[in-house]
mmCIF file of C-alpha atoms in Angstrom:
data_model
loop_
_atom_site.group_PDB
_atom_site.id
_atom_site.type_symbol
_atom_site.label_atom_id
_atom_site.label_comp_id
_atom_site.label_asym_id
_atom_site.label_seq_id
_atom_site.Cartn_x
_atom_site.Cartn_y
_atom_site.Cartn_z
ATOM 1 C CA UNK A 1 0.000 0.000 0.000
ATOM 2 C CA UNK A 2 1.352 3.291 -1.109
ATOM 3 C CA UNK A 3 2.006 6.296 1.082
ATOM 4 C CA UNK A 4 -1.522 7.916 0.193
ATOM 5 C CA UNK A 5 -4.146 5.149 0.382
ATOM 6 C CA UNK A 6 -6.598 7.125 -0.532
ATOM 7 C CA UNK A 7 -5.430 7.025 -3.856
ATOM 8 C CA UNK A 8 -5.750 2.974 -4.050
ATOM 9 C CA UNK A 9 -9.396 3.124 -4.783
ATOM 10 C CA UNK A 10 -10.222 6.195 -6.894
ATOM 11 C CA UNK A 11 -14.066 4.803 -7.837
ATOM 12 C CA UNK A 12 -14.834 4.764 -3.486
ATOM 13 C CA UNK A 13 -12.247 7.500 -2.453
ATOM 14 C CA UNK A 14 -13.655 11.032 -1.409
ATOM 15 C CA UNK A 15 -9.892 12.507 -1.362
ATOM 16 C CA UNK A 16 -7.408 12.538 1.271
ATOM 17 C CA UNK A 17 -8.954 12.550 5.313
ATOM 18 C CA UNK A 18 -6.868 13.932 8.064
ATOM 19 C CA UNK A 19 -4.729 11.072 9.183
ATOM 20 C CA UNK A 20 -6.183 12.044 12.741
ATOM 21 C CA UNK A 21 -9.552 11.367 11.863
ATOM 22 C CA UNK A 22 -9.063 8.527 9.499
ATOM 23 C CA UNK A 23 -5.745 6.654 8.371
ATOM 24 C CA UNK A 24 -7.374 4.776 5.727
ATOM 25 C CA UNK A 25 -10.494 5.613 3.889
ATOM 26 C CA UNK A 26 -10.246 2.429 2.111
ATOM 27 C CA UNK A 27 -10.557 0.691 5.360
ATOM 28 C CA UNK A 28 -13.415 2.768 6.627
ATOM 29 C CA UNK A 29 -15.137 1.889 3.233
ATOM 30 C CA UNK A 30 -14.743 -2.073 3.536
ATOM 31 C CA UNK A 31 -15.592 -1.910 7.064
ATOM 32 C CA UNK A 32 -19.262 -0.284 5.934
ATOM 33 C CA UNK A 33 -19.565 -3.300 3.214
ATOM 34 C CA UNK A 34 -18.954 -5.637 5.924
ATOM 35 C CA UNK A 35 -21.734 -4.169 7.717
ATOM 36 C CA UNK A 36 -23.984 -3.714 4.934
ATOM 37 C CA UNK A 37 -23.396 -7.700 3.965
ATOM 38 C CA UNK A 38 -23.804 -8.222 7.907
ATOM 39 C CA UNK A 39 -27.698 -6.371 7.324
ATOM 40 C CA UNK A 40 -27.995 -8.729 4.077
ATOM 41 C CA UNK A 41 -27.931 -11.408 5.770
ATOM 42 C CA UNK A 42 -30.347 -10.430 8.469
ATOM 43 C CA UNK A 43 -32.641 -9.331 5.944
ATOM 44 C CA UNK A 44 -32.084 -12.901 4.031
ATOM 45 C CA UNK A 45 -33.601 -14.322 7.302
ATOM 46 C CA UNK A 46 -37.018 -12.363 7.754
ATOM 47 C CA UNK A 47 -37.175 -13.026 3.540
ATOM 48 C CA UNK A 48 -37.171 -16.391 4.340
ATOM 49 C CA UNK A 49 -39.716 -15.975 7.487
ATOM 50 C CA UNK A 50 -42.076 -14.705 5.073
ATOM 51 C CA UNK A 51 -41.623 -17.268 2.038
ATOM 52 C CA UNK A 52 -42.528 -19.852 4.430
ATOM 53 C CA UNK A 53 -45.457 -17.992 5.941
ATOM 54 C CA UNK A 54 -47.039 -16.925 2.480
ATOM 55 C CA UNK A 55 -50.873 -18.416 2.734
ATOM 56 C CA UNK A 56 -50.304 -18.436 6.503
ATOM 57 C CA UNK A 57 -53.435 -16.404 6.832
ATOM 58 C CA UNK A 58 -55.578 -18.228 9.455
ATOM 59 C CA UNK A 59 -58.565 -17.052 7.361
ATOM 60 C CA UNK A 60 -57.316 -13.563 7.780
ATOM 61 C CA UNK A 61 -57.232 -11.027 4.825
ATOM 62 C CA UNK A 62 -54.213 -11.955 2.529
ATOM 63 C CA UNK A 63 -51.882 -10.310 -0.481
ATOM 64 C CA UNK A 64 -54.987 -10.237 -2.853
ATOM 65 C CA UNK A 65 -57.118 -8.335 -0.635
ATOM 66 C CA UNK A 66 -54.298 -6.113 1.193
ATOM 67 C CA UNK A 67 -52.494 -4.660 -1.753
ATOM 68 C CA UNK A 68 -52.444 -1.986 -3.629
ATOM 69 C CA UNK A 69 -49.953 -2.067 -6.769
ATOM 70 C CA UNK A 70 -50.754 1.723 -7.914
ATOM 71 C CA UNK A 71 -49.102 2.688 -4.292
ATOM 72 C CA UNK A 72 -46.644 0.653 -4.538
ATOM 73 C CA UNK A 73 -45.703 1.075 -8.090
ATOM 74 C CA UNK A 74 -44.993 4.748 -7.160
ATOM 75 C CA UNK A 75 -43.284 3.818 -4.087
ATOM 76 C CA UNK A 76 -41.525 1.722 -6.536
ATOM 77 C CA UNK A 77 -40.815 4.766 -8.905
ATOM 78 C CA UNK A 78 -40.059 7.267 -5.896
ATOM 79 C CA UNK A 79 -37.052 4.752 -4.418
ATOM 80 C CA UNK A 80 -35.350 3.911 -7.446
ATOM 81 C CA UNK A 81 -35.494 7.822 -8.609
ATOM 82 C CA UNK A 82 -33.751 9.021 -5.119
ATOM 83 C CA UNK A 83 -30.957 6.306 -5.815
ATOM 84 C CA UNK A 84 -30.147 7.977 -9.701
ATOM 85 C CA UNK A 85 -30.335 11.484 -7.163
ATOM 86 C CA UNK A 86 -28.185 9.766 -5.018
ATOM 87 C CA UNK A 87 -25.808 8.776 -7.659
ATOM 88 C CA UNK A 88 -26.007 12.336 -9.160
ATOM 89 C CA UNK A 89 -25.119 13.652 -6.130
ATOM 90 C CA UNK A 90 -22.303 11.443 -5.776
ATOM 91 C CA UNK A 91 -20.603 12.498 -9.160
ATOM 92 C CA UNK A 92 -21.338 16.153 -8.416
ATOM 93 C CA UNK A 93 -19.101 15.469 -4.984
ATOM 94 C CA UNK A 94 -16.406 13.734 -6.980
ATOM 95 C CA UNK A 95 -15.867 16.324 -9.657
ATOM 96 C CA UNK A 96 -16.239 18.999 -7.305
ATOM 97 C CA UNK A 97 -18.781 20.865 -8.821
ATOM 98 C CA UNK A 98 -20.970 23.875 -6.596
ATOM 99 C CA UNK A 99 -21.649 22.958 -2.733
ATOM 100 C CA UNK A 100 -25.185 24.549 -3.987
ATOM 101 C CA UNK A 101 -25.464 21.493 -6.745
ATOM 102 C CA UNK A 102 -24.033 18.464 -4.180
ATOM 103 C CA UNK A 103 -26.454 19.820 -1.773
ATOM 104 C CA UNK A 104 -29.618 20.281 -4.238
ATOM 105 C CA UNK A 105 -29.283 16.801 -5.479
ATOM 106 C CA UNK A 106 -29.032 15.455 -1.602
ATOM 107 C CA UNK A 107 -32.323 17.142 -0.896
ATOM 108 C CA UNK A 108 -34.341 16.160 -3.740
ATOM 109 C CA UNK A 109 -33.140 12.930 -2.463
ATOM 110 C CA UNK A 110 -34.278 13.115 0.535
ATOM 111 C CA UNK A 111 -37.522 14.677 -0.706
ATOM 112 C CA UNK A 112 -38.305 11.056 -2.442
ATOM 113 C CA UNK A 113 -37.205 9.032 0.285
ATOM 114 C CA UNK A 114 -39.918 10.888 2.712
ATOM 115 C CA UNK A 115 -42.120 10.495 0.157
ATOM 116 C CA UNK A 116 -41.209 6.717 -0.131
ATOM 117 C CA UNK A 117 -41.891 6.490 3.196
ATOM 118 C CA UNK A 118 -45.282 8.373 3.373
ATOM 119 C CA UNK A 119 -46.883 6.456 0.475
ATOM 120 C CA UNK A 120 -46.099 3.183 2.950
ATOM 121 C CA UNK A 121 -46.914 4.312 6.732
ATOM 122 C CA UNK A 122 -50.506 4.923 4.292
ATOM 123 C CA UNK A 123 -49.985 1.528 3.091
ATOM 124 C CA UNK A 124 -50.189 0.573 6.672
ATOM 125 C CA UNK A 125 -52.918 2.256 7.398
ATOM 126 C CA UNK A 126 -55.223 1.091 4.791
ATOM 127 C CA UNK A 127 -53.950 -2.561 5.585
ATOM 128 C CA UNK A 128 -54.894 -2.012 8.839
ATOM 129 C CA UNK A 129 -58.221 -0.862 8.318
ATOM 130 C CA UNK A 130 -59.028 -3.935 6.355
ATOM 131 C CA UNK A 131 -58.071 -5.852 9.430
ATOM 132 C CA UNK A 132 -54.403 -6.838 8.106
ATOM 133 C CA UNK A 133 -52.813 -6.161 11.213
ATOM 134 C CA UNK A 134 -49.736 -7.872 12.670
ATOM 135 C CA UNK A 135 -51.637 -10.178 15.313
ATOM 136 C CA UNK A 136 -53.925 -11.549 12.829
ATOM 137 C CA UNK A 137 -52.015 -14.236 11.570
ATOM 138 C CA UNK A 138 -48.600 -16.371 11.046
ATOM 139 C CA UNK A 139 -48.475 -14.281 7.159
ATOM 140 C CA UNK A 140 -49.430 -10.934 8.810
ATOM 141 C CA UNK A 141 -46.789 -10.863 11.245
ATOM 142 C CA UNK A 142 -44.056 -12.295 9.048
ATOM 143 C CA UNK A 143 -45.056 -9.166 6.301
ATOM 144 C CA UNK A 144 -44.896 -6.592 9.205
ATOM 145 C CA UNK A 145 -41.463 -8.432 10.277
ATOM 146 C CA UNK A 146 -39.596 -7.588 6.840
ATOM 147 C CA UNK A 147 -41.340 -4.374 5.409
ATOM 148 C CA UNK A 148 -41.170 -1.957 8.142
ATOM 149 C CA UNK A 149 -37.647 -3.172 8.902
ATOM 150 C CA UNK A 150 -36.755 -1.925 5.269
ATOM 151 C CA UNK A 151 -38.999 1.445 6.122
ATOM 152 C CA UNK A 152 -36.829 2.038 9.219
ATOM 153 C CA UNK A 153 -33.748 1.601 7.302
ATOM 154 C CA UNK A 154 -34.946 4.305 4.984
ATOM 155 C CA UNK A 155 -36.170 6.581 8.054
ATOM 156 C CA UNK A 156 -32.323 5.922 9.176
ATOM 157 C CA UNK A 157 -31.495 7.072 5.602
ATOM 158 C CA UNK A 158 -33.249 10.129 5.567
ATOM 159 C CA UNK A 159 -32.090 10.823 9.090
ATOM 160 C CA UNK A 160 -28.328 10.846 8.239
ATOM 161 C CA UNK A 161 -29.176 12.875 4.997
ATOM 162 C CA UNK A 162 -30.803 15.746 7.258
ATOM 163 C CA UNK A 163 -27.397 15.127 9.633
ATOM 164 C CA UNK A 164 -24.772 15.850 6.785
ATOM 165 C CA UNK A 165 -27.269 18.422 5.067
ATOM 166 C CA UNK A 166 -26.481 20.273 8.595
ATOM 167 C CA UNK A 167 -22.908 19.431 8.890
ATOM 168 C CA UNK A 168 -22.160 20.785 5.138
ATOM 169 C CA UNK A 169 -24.260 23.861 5.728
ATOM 170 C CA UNK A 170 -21.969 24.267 9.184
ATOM 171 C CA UNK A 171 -18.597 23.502 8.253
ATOM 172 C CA UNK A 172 -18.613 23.336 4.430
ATOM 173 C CA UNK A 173 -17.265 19.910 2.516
ATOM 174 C CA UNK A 174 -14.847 18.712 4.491
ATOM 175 C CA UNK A 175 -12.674 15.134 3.015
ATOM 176 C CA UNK A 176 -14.340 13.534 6.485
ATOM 177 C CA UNK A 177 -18.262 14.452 5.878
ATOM 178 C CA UNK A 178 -17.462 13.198 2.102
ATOM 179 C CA UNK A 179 -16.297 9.762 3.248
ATOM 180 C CA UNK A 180 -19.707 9.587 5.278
ATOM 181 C CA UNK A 181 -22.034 10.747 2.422
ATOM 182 C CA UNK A 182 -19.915 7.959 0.049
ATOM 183 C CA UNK A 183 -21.093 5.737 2.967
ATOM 184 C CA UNK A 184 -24.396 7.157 2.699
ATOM 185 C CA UNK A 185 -24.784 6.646 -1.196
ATOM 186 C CA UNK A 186 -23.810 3.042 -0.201
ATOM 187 C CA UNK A 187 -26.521 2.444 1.877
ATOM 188 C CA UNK A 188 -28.725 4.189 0.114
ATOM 189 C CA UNK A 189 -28.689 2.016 -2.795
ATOM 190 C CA UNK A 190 -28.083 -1.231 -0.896
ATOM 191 C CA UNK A 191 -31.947 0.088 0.038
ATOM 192 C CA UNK A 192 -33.077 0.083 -3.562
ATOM 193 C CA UNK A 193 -31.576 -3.688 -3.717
ATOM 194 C CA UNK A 194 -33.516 -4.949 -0.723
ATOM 195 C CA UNK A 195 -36.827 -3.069 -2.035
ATOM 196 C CA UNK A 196 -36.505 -4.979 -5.420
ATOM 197 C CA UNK A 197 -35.949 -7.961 -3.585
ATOM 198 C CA UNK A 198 -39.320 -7.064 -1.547
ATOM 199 C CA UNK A 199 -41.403 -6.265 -4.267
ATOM 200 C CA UNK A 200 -40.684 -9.347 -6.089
ATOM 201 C CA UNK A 201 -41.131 -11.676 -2.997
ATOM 202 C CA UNK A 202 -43.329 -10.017 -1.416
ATOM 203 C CA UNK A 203 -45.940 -7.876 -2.892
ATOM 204 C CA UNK A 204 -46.080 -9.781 -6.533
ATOM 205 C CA UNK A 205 -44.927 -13.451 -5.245
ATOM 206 C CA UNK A 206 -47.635 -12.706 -2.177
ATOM 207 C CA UNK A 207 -50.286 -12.187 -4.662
ATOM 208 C CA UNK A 208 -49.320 -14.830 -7.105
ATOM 209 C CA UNK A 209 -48.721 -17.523 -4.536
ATOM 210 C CA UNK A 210 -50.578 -16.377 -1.391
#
C-alpha cells in the first residue's frame, strides 16, 4: 500500500482525510460493506420468514385483498429515482462541482425518500383498516417483520441525509463528511436492492402464490 491510500481506490475515495480522523479511507469503506453484507444477511432471514409464511393467513385477509400495486408502483418509482439522485449527487461530490449542486441533489433525495416512506406508513394504514394487522395471523406478522424493517432503514437514511445536510451547511465539505455521504450513497442504494428484492417476494410473489 502506497504512502496515500486514498489514492488505491479512486471509484470509493472522497480525497485525502486527516490522518487524525481517518488513516485509511479504504478501510473505513470495507468496514461499511462488511456491515452492509452483515444487514444482508439479516434481511435474508425475515425473507425467508415470510416465504414460508405466504398463505399463513388463518382465514385472515391476505396479499390479494391487502395490496395496492398503484401505491406501490410509485413507491416503486419514488425509491429507485432518489438512488439515480443519489448517484447524481455522488458524481457532483467527486468532480467537485458547486456545494449549492451536491447539496440540491441530496435534498431532492431526501424529498423522495420521505415520500417513499409516506406512500407506505398509508400503506399501513389502509392494511390495517381492512383488518391486516400484525396479530392476525402467522403471514401478517411475518409481512410486518420484513417491510417496516426496510422502512426504518430508509427513516435511518433520511435521518443521516438531514445530519450531513447540517454538517455541510456548518462547516462546508470537508474530506471527512465526504467519506460519510460515500457511505451514505452506499446504503442508500443497498436500500433500492432490498426493495426490489421485496417487491418481487413479497408484494407480486404474495399475490401470485398467497
Amino acid at each position: 500500500m502506497n504512502g496515500n491510500p486514498s489514492t488505491n481506490n479512486p471509484s470509493v475515495s472522497p480525497g485525502e482525510v486527516p490522518g487524525a480522523i481517518h488513516k485509511d479511507p479504504d478501510v473505513v469503506i470495507f468496514g461499511f460493506w462488511v456491515f452492509m453484507m452483515s444487514d444482508l444477511i439479516f434481511f435474508g432471514v425475515v425473507f425467508a420468514i415470510y416465504i414460508t409464511m405466504i398463505g399463513a393467513t388463518a382465514g385472515g385477509p391476505g396479499p390479494r385483498e391487502l395490496f395496492d400495486f398503484g401505491s406501490l408502483f410509485a413507491q416503486t418509482m419514488l425509491l429507485l429515482t432518489s438512488s439515480l439522485t443519489v448517484g447524481i449527487a455522488t458524481v457532483t461530490m467527486k468532480h467537485q462541482r458547486s456545494q449549492a449542486s451536491f447539496l440540491f441533489w441530496v435534498v431532492v433525495t431526501l424529498i423522495l425518500g420521505l415520500g417513499f416512506l409516506a406512500l407506505e406508513l398509508y400503506d399501513f394504514s389502509e392494511m390495517a383498516a381492512k383488518g391486516g394487522v400484525p396479530q392476525r395471523s402467522g403471514y401478517l406478522s411475518a409481512f410486518f417483520g420484513l417491510v417496516p424493517l426496510h422502512g426504518l432503514h430508509v427513516s435511518f437514511g433520511c435521518l443521516w441525509m438531514l445530519v450531513l445536510i447540517a454538517q455541510i451547511w456548518k462547516v462546508g465539505m470537508l474530506d471527512i463528511i465526504k467519506l460519510r455521504f460515500l457511505r451514505l450513497a452506499l446504503f442508500w442504494h443497498f436500500l433500492d436492492l432490498i426493495w426490489i428484492g421485496i417487491f418481487s417476494v413479497v408484494y407480486f410473489g404474495g399475490w401470485v402464490y398467497g
